[in-house]
């Protein structure tokens, strides 16, 4: 049965072309499209047994074309782009992948926070612009930066990624406090208001759902220290993007780093589009999950999900 299996990858480009598809090719015929316009999804999945997607949306309209489809594999942990109830009605199984990018996301979180905490973009620009050469002064100490030792790092969401960031923060001498729906042992748990008031660095690590949408709003931003660094590598909808942009323009935050947006890529009318020249703002293109090793693990686990499905075993099953 596996020799006849037809696997269709609908947005191969999101995985990077340096990563081999060999684990999927070993399971059957594998057809990969770099990208797929939404209007072409139904046609391309029509004769697939398995589809592999990242950002492609799958709903009732697409499933009506799926004559042979048995399994949808999402190359991510989040699954809000797939209508699970519609999949149940059509008898289509759905799997995601969890835990593959913990170290990758945690690493970029720390890198972003430290870059802004130490004003590295500003200092690097000072040198590369020629201002340092023209100054005649051996150093530049403005803007002022502070040592990390003794700083308070607030973790919003204490799952695997949040805990990995907490370990790194402690190793650098920070006091770590956390806000989590389920308080964790061994962590100083506080309310969200208290975390916003006390923290020098705040990083967000919660999934996006009805309970976390705009979790960080204008009121919570108003509680933060004016030098606080705020990092979002979770989901764009977790904070109010317009409120964050306003806080930066008004000088009410020390720095903002963001890797995720409500629309990806965001357009010229996005609240962050006007912040691009601000060296206190560090915007990256949804790359935190994508270390080479993490993407290798991702493809391997997708292949394992398919193999388990074919063997009648469940792994990472959502439906």
Coordinates of C-alpha atoms in Angstrom, one line a residue:
X1 CA 0.0 0.0 0.0
X2 CA 2.8 2.4 0.8
X3 CA 4.3 2.0 -2.7
X4 CA 1.1 3.4 -4.1
X5 CA 0.8 6.2 -1.6
X6 CA 0.6 9.7 -3.2
X7 CA 1.9 12.5 -0.9
X8 CA 1.5 16.1 -2.1
X9 CA 3.4 18.9 -0.5
X10 CA 1.6 22.1 -1.2
X11 CA 4.0 24.8 0.1
X12 CA 7.5 23.3 0.0
X13 CA 9.2 26.7 0.0
X14 CA 8.1 27.3 3.6
X15 CA 10.5 24.4 4.7
X16 CA 13.6 25.8 3.0
X17 CA 15.2 24.1 0.0
X18 CA 18.3 23.1 2.0
X19 CA 16.2 20.4 3.7
X20 CA 15.7 17.0 2.0
X21 CA 12.3 15.5 1.3
X22 CA 13.9 12.0 1.4
X23 CA 12.0 10.9 4.5
X24 CA 8.7 11.6 2.7
X25 CA 9.9 10.2 -0.7
X26 CA 10.7 6.9 1.1
X27 CA 7.0 6.4 1.9
X28 CA 5.7 6.6 -1.7
X29 CA 5.2 9.0 -4.6
X30 CA 6.0 12.5 -3.4
X31 CA 5.0 15.6 -5.4
X32 CA 6.1 18.9 -4.1
X33 CA 4.9 22.4 -5.1
X34 CA 7.0 25.4 -4.0
X35 CA 3.8 27.4 -3.3
X36 CA 0.1 26.9 -4.0
X37 CA -2.4 29.7 -4.5
X38 CA -5.5 29.1 -2.3
X39 CA -7.6 28.8 -5.4
X40 CA -5.4 25.9 -6.7
X41 CA -5.5 23.9 -3.4
X42 CA -8.5 21.8 -4.3
X43 CA -7.2 20.8 -7.7
X44 CA -3.7 19.9 -6.4
X45 CA -5.0 17.8 -3.5
X46 CA -7.7 16.0 -5.6
X47 CA -5.7 12.8 -6.1
X48 CA -3.6 12.9 -3.0
X49 CA -3.7 10.3 -0.2
X50 CA -1.7 12.6 2.1
X51 CA -1.2 16.3 1.9
X52 CA 1.6 18.1 3.7
X53 CA 1.0 21.8 4.4
X54 CA 2.3 24.7 6.5
X55 CA 0.3 27.8 6.0
X56 CA -2.2 26.6 3.4
X57 CA -5.9 26.8 4.6
X58 CA -8.0 23.7 4.4
X59 CA -11.7 23.9 4.9
X60 CA -15.0 22.5 3.6
X61 CA -14.5 23.9 0.1
X62 CA -11.1 22.3 -0.3
X63 CA -12.1 19.0 1.2
X64 CA -14.9 18.6 -1.3
X65 CA -12.2 18.1 -3.9
X66 CA -10.4 15.4 -1.8
X67 CA -11.6 12.2 -3.4
X68 CA -8.7 10.0 -2.0
X69 CA -7.5 12.2 0.9
X70 CA -6.9 10.3 4.1
X71 CA -4.4 12.4 6.1
X72 CA -3.4 16.0 6.4
X73 CA 0.1 16.6 7.9
X74 CA 0.8 20.1 9.2
X75 CA 4.4 21.1 9.3
X76 CA 3.9 23.2 12.4
X77 CA 2.5 23.0 15.9
X78 CA -0.3 25.4 15.3
X79 CA -3.3 24.2 13.3
X80 CA -5.7 27.1 13.1
X81 CA -5.5 27.0 9.3
X82 CA -7.2 23.6 9.2
X83 CA -11.0 23.2 9.9
X84 CA -10.8 20.2 12.2
X85 CA -14.6 19.6 12.3
X86 CA -14.8 19.6 8.6
X87 CA -12.0 17.0 8.5
X88 CA -13.9 14.8 10.9
X89 CA -17.0 15.0 8.7
X90 CA -15.0 13.9 5.7
X91 CA -13.2 11.2 7.5
X92 CA -9.8 12.8 7.1
X93 CA -7.1 12.5 9.8
X94 CA -5.0 15.5 10.8
X95 CA -1.6 15.5 12.5
X96 CA 0.7 18.3 13.6
X97 CA 4.2 18.3 14.9
X98 CA 5.1 19.4 18.5
X99 CA 8.4 20.0 20.3
X100 CA 10.6 20.1 17.2
X101 CA 11.5 23.8 17.4
X102 CA 11.8 24.4 21.1
X103 CA 15.5 25.2 21.1
X104 CA 15.3 27.1 17.9
X105 CA 12.6 29.4 19.1
X106 CA 14.1 29.8 22.5
X107 CA 17.5 30.7 20.9
X108 CA 16.1 33.4 18.7
X109 CA 14.0 34.8 21.7
X110 CA 17.2 35.2 23.7
X111 CA 19.1 36.6 20.8
X112 CA 16.5 39.3 20.1
X113 CA 16.1 40.2 23.8
X114 CA 19.9 40.6 24.3
X115 CA 20.3 42.5 21.1
X116 CA 17.7 45.1 22.2
X117 CA 18.7 45.1 25.8
X118 CA 22.3 46.0 24.8
X119 CA 21.2 48.4 22.0
X120 CA 23.3 46.4 19.5
X121 CA 21.3 47.7 16.4
X122 CA 21.9 51.3 17.5
X123 CA 25.6 50.8 18.2
X124 CA 26.2 48.8 15.0
X125 CA 24.5 51.5 13.0
X126 CA 26.6 54.2 14.7
X127 CA 29.7 52.4 13.4
X128 CA 28.5 51.4 10.0
X129 CA 27.1 54.9 9.2
X130 CA 30.5 56.4 9.7
X131 CA 29.5 58.4 12.7
X132 CA 32.0 56.6 14.9
X133 CA 34.8 57.4 12.6
X134 CA 33.9 61.0 12.4
X135 CA 33.3 61.4 16.1
X136 CA 37.0 61.3 17.1
X137 CA 36.0 59.6 20.4
X138 CA 37.2 56.1 21.2
X139 CA 33.8 54.9 22.4
X140 CA 30.1 55.6 22.5
X141 CA 28.0 55.0 25.6
X142 CA 24.7 56.4 24.5
X143 CA 22.1 55.0 24.7
X144 CA 22.9 53.6 28.1
X145 CA 22.6 49.8 28.6
X146 CA 22.4 47.8 31.8
X147 CA 23.9 44.5 32.9
X148 CA 21.6 41.5 32.7
X149 CA 22.6 40.2 36.2
X150 CA 19.7 41.1 38.5
X151 CA 17.3 42.0 35.7
X152 CA 13.8 40.6 35.8
X153 CA 12.8 38.4 32.9
X154 CA 9.0 37.8 32.6
X155 CA 7.9 34.7 30.8
X156 CA 4.3 34.7 29.5
X157 CA 3.4 31.1 28.9
X158 CA 5.6 28.4 30.6
X159 CA 5.4 25.5 28.2
X160 CA 8.5 23.9 26.7
X161 CA 9.7 27.1 24.9
X162 CA 9.0 29.3 27.9
X163 CA 10.9 27.0 30.2
X164 CA 13.8 26.8 27.8
X165 CA 14.0 30.6 27.8
X166 CA 13.7 30.7 31.5
X167 CA 16.7 28.4 31.9
X168 CA 18.8 30.6 29.6
X169 CA 17.7 33.8 31.5
X170 CA 18.6 32.2 34.9
X171 CA 22.0 31.2 33.5
X172 CA 22.7 34.9 32.6
X173 CA 21.8 36.0 36.2
X174 CA 18.3 37.1 35.6
X175 CA 15.5 36.7 38.1
X176 CA 12.7 34.9 36.3
X177 CA 9.0 35.3 36.9
X178 CA 6.2 33.7 34.9
X179 CA 2.6 34.0 34.1
X180 CA 1.0 30.7 33.0
X181 CA -2.5 29.3 32.9
X182 CA -1.1 26.3 34.7
X183 CA 1.5 27.5 37.3
X184 CA 4.7 25.5 37.2
X185 CA 6.6 24.1 40.1
X186 CA 10.0 25.7 40.6
X187 CA 9.0 28.9 38.9
X188 CA 8.0 32.2 40.6
X189 CA 4.4 32.5 39.3
X190 CA 2.8 35.9 39.3
X191 CA -0.3 37.5 37.8
X192 CA 0.0 39.2 34.4
X193 CA -0.4 42.7 35.7
X194 CA 2.4 42.0 38.2
X195 CA 4.6 40.5 35.5
X196 CA 4.2 43.6 33.3
X197 CA 5.0 46.0 36.2
X198 CA 8.1 44.1 37.5
X199 CA 9.8 42.8 34.3
X200 CA 12.7 44.4 32.5
X201 CA 12.4 41.9 29.7
X202 CA 9.1 40.2 28.7
X203 CA 8.9 37.3 26.2
X204 CA 5.6 35.8 25.0
X205 CA 5.2 32.0 24.6
X206 CA 1.5 31.2 24.6
X207 CA -0.6 29.7 21.8
X208 CA -3.2 31.9 20.1
X209 CA -6.8 31.1 21.1
X210 CA -9.9 32.9 22.3
X211 CA -8.3 33.2 25.8
X212 CA -5.0 34.7 24.6
X213 CA -6.0 36.9 21.8
X214 CA -4.9 40.5 22.6
X215 CA -3.6 39.2 25.9
X216 CA -1.2 42.1 25.9
X217 CA -3.4 45.1 25.3
X218 CA -3.0 48.8 25.8
X219 CA -3.7 48.5 29.5
X220 CA -0.9 45.9 30.0
X221 CA 1.5 47.9 27.9
X222 CA 0.8 51.0 30.1
X223 CA 2.0 49.0 33.1
X224 CA 5.5 48.2 31.7
X225 CA 8.7 50.0 32.5
X226 CA 9.7 52.6 30.0
X227 CA 13.0 50.7 29.4
X228 CA 11.3 47.3 29.1
X229 CA 12.1 45.0 26.2
X230 CA 9.1 43.1 24.8
X231 CA 9.6 40.0 22.6
X232 CA 6.9 38.1 20.7
X233 CA 7.9 34.9 18.9
X234 CA 4.5 33.2 19.6
X235 CA 1.6 34.6 17.4
X236 CA 0.8 38.0 16.1
X237 CA -2.6 38.1 17.6
X238 CA -1.4 37.6 21.2
X239 CA -0.8 41.3 21.5
X240 CA -2.5 44.4 20.1
X241 CA -0.2 45.3 17.2
X242 CA -1.5 48.8 16.9
X243 CA -1.1 49.4 20.6
X244 CA 2.5 48.1 20.6
X245 CA 3.4 50.4 17.6
X246 CA 1.9 53.3 19.5
X247 CA 3.9 52.5 22.6
X248 CA 7.1 52.5 20.7
X249 CA 6.4 55.7 18.8
X250 CA 5.5 57.4 22.2
X251 CA 8.6 56.2 23.9
X252 CA 6.8 54.0 26.5
X253 CA 8.9 50.9 25.8
X254 CA 12.6 50.4 25.5
X255 CA 12.5 47.9 22.7
X256 CA 10.2 45.5 20.8
X257 CA 11.2 42.4 18.9
X258 CA 8.7 40.5 16.8
X259 CA 8.8 37.4 14.6
X260 CA 5.1 36.8 14.1
X261 CA 2.3 38.9 12.7
X262 CA -1.5 38.7 12.3
X263 CA -0.9 38.8 8.5
X264 CA 2.2 37.2 7.1
X265 CA 3.9 38.8 5.3
X266 CA 2.3 42.0 6.6
X267 CA 1.4 44.8 4.2
X268 CA 2.3 48.5 4.0
X269 CA -0.7 49.4 6.1
X270 CA 0.4 47.2 9.0
X271 CA 1.1 49.1 12.3
X272 CA 4.7 47.9 12.3
X273 CA 5.4 49.0 8.7
X274 CA 6.3 52.5 9.9
X275 CA 8.7 51.3 12.6
X276 CA 11.3 49.8 10.2
X277 CA 13.9 52.5 10.7
X278 CA 13.6 52.5 14.5
X279 CA 16.7 50.8 15.9
X280 CA 14.7 49.9 19.1
X281 CA 12.5 47.7 16.9
X282 CA 13.7 44.3 15.7
X283 CA 11.4 42.6 13.2
X284 CA 12.2 39.2 11.7
X285 CA 10.3 37.2 9.1
X286 CA 8.7 34.3 11.1
X287 CA 12.0 32.6 11.3
X288 CA 12.3 31.6 15.0
X289 CA 11.2 28.0 14.4
X290 CA 13.5 27.5 11.4
X291 CA 17.0 26.5 12.6
X292 CA 18.4 23.8 10.2
X293 CA 18.2 21.1 12.9
X294 CA 14.7 22.0 13.8
X295 CA 13.5 21.7 10.1
X296 CA 15.3 18.4 9.8
X297 CA 13.4 17.1 12.9
X298 CA 10.2 18.5 11.4
X299 CA 10.4 16.6 8.2
X300 CA 11.4 13.4 10.0
X301 CA 8.5 13.7 12.4
X302 CA 6.0 14.3 9.5
X303 CA 7.3 11.1 7.9
X304 CA 6.8 9.3 11.2
X305 CA 3.3 10.7 11.5
X306 CA 2.5 9.2 8.0
X307 CA 4.1 5.9 8.8
X308 CA 2.2 5.6 12.1
X309 CA -1.1 6.4 10.4
X310 CA -0.4 3.7 7.8
X311 CA 0.3 1.2 10.5
X312 CA -2.9 2.0 12.4
X313 CA -1.1 3.8 15.2
X314 CA -1.7 7.4 16.4
X315 CA 1.0 10.0 16.7
X316 CA 0.4 13.7 17.0
X317 CA -3.2 13.2 16.0
X318 CA -5.6 16.1 16.1
X319 CA -8.4 14.3 14.3

